[in-house]
GROMACS .gro file of C-alpha atoms in nm:
model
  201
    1UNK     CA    1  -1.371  -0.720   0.524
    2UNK     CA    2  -1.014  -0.622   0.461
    3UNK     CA    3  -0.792  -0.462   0.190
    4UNK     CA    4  -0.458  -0.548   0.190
    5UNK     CA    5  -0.226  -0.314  -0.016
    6UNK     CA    6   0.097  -0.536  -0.037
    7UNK     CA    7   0.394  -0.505  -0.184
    8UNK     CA    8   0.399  -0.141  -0.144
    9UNK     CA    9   0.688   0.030  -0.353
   10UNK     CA   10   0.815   0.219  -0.035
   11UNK     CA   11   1.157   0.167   0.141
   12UNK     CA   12   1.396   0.395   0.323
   13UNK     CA   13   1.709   0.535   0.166
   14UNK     CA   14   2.006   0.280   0.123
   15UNK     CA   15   2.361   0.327   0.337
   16UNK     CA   16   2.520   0.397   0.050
   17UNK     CA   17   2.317   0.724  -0.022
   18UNK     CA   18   2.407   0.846   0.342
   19UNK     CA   19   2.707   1.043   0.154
   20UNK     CA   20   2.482   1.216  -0.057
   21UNK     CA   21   2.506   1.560   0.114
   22UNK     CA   22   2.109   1.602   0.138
   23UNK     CA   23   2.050   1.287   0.255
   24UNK     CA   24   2.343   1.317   0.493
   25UNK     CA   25   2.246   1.632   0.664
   26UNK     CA   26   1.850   1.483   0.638
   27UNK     CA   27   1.951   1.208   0.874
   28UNK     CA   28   2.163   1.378   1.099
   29UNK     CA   29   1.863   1.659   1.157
   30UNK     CA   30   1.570   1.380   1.191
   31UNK     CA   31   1.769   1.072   1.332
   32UNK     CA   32   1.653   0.876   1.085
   33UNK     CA   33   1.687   0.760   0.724
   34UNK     CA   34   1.452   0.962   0.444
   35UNK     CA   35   1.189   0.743   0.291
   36UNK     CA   36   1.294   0.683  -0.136
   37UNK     CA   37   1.070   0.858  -0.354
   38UNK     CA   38   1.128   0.919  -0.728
   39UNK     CA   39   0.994   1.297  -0.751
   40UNK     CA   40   1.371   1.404  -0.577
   41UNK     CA   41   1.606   1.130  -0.572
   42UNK     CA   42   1.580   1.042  -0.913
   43UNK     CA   43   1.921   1.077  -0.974
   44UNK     CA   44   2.033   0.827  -0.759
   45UNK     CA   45   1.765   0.618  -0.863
   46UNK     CA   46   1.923   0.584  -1.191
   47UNK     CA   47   2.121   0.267  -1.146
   48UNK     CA   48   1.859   0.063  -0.983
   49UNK     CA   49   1.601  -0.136  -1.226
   50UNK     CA   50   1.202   0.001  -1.259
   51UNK     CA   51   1.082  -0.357  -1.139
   52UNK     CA   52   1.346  -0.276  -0.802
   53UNK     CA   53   1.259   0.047  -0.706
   54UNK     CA   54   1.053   0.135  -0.391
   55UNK     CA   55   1.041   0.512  -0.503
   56UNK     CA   56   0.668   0.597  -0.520
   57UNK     CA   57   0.525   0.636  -0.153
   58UNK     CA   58   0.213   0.899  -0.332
   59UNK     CA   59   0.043   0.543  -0.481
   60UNK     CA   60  -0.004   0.447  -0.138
   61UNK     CA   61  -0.072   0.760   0.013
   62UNK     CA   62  -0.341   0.827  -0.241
   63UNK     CA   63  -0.456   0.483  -0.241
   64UNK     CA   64  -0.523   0.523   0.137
   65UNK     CA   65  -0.678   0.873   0.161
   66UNK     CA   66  -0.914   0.718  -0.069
   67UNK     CA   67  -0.973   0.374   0.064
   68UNK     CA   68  -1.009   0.515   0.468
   69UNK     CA   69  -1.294   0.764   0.316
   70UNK     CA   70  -1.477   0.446   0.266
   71UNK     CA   71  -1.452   0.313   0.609
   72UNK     CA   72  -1.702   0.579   0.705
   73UNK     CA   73  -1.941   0.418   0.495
   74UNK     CA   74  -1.865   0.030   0.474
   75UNK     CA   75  -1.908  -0.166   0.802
   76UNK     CA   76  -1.572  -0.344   0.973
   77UNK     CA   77  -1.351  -0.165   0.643
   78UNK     CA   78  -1.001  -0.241   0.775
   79UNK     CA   79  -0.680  -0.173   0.578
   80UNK     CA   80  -0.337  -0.330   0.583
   81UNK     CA   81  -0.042  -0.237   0.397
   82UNK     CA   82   0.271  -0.428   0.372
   83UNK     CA   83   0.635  -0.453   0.241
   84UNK     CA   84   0.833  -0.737   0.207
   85UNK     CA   85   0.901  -0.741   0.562
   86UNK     CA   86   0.681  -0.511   0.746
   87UNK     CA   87   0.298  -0.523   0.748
   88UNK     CA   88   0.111  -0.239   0.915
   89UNK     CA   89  -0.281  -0.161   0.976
   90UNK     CA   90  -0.437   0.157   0.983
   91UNK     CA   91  -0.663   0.175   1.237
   92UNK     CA   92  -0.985   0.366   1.130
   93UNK     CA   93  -0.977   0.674   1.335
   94UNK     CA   94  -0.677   0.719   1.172
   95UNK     CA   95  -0.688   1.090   1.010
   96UNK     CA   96  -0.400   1.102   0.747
   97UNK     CA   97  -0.236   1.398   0.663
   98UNK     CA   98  -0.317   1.510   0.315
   99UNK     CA   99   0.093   1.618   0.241
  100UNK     CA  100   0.314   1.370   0.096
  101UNK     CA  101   0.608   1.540   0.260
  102UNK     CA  102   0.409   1.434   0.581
  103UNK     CA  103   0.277   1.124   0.547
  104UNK     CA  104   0.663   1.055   0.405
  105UNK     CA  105   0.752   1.149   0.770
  106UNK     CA  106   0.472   0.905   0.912
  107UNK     CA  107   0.640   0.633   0.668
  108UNK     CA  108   1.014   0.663   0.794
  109UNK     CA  109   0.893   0.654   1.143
  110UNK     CA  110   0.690   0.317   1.081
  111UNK     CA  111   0.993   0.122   0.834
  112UNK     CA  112   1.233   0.316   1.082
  113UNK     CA  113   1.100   0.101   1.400
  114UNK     CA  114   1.014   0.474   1.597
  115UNK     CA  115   0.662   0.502   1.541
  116UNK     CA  116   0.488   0.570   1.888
  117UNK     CA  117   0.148   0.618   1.762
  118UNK     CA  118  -0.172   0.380   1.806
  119UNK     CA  119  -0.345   0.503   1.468
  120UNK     CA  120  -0.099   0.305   1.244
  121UNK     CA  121  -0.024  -0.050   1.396
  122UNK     CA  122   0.227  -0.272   1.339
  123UNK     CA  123   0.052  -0.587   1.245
  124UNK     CA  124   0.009  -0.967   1.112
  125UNK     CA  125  -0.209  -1.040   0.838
  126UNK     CA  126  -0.562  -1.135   0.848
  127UNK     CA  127  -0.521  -1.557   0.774
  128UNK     CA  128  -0.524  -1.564   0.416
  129UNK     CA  129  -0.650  -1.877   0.265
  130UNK     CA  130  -0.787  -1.965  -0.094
  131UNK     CA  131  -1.126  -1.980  -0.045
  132UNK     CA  132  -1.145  -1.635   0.172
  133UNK     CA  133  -0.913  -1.428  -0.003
  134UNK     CA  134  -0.913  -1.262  -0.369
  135UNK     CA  135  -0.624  -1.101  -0.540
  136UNK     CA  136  -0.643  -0.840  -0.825
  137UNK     CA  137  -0.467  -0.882  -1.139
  138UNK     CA  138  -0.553  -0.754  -1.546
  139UNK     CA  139  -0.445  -1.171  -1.528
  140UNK     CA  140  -0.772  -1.295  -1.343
  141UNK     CA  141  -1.101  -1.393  -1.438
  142UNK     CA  142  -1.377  -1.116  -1.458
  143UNK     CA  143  -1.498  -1.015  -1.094
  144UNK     CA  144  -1.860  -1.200  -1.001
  145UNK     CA  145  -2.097  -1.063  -0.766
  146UNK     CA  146  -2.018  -1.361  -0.545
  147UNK     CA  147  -1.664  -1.250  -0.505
  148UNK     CA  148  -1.794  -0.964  -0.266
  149UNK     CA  149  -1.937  -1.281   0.010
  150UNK     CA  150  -1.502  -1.306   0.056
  151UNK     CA  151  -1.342  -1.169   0.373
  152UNK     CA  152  -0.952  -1.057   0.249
  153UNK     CA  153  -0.898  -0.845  -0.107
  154UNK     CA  154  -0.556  -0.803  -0.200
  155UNK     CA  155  -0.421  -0.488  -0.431
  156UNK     CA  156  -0.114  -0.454  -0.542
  157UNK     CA  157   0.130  -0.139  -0.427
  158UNK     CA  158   0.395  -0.137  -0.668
  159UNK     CA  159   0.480   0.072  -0.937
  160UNK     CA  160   0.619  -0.183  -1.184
  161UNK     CA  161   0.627  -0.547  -1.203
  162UNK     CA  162   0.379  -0.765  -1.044
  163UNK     CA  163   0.294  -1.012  -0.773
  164UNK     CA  164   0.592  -1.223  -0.607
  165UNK     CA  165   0.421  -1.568  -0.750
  166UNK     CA  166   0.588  -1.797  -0.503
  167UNK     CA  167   0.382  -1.572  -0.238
  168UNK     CA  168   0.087  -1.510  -0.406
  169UNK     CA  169   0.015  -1.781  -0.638
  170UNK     CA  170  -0.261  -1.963  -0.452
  171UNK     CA  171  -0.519  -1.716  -0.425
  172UNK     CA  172  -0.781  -1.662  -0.680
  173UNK     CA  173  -0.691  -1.400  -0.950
  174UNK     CA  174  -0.980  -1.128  -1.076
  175UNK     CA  175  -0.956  -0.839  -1.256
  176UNK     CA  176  -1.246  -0.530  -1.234
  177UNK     CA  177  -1.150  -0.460  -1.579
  178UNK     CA  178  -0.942  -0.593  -1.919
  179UNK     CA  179  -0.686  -0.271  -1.888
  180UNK     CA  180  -0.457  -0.211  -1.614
  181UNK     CA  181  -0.524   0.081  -1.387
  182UNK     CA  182  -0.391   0.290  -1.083
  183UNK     CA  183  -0.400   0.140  -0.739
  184UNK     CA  184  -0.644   0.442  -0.645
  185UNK     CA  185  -0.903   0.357  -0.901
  186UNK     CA  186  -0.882   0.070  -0.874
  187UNK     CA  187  -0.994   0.042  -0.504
  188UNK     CA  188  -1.232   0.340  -0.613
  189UNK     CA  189  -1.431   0.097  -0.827
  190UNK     CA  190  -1.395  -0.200  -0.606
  191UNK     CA  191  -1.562  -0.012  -0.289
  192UNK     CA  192  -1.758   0.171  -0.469
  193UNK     CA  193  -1.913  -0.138  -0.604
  194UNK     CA  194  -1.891  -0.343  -0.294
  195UNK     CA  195  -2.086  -0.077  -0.128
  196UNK     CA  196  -2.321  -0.096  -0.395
  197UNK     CA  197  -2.362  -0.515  -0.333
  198UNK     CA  198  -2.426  -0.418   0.054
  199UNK     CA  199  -2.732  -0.241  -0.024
  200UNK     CA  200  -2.879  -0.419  -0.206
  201UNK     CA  201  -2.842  -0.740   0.022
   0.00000   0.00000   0.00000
């Protein structure tokens, strides 16, 4: 059973914001570029569209604090995460850190090409096909309990927009409920009920 959070809204900092005098003396200290998140460089953010910004690294780190809690409890639980180019697993002795400012730091080292550690792999993604795979959009039909027999469940990570279609458009579309809702409880409610389905099989 795998979630895949793709299209995460994480990216490191541009060349062009290597002048900024933070950022500058950042990446000469760490030897290597800051990850972009909106809570301090929002004024450089200003110029860039919502639907193009990859400024909001918490919604993943939230939504994967919550999501490895589950793997405790759900048999073969395994998580992916992916950017355009990148896609990464998290293994499930992984034991994030519960600071942005560090799990930031685990992010640059990953999109950076430095990471040395085992717990977050870079990685291919499960074979996707449309009759193993569900995707969740406020656009889909309403979730059935037979949804839960598929092996690959795919959430999105951005903070605006939506799904790339030319990527995605294949797969299945469900939604848990009519209204939109954060990446975190979202997966909250999908476990939680997934669990639920597994004990009662």
């Amino acid at each position: 059973m795998n979630i895949i959070i793709a299209e995460t809204a994480i990216d490191l900092v541009p060349d062009d914001w290597l002048t900024n005098p933070k950022i500058k003396k950042y990446y000469k200290k760490n030897k290597r570029k800051p990850i972009i998140d909106g809570s301090i460089h929002q004024h450089l953010l200003k110029s860039i569209p919502l639907e193009n910004r990859k400024d909001r690294p918490d919604i993943l780190h939230f939504s994967l604090l919550l999501a490895s809690g589950y793997q405790k409890i759900i048999p073969n639980l395994k998580l992916f995460f992916s950017t355009k180019t990148k896609t990464f697993e998290v293994m499930p002795e992984t034991k994030l850190p519960r600071s942005q400012y560090r799990f930031n730091g685990i992010l640059e080292l990953l999109l950076s090409n430095q990471n040395k550690s085992p717990l977050i792999q870079n990685s291919n993604l499960p074979p996707l096909t449309v009759d193993n795979t569900i995707l969740f959009s406020t656009k889909g039909r309403d979730l059935d309990p037979t949804d839960f027999q598929k092996s690959n469940f795919i959430f999105g990570g951005f903070a605006h927009g939506s799904f790339d279609d030319k990527k995605y458009s294949q797969f299945q579309k469900v939604k848990l409920i009519d209204q939109p809702l954060e990446l975190w409880t979202a997966l909250s409610l999908f476990l939680g009920n997934y669990n639920t389905y597994l004990n009662e099989l």
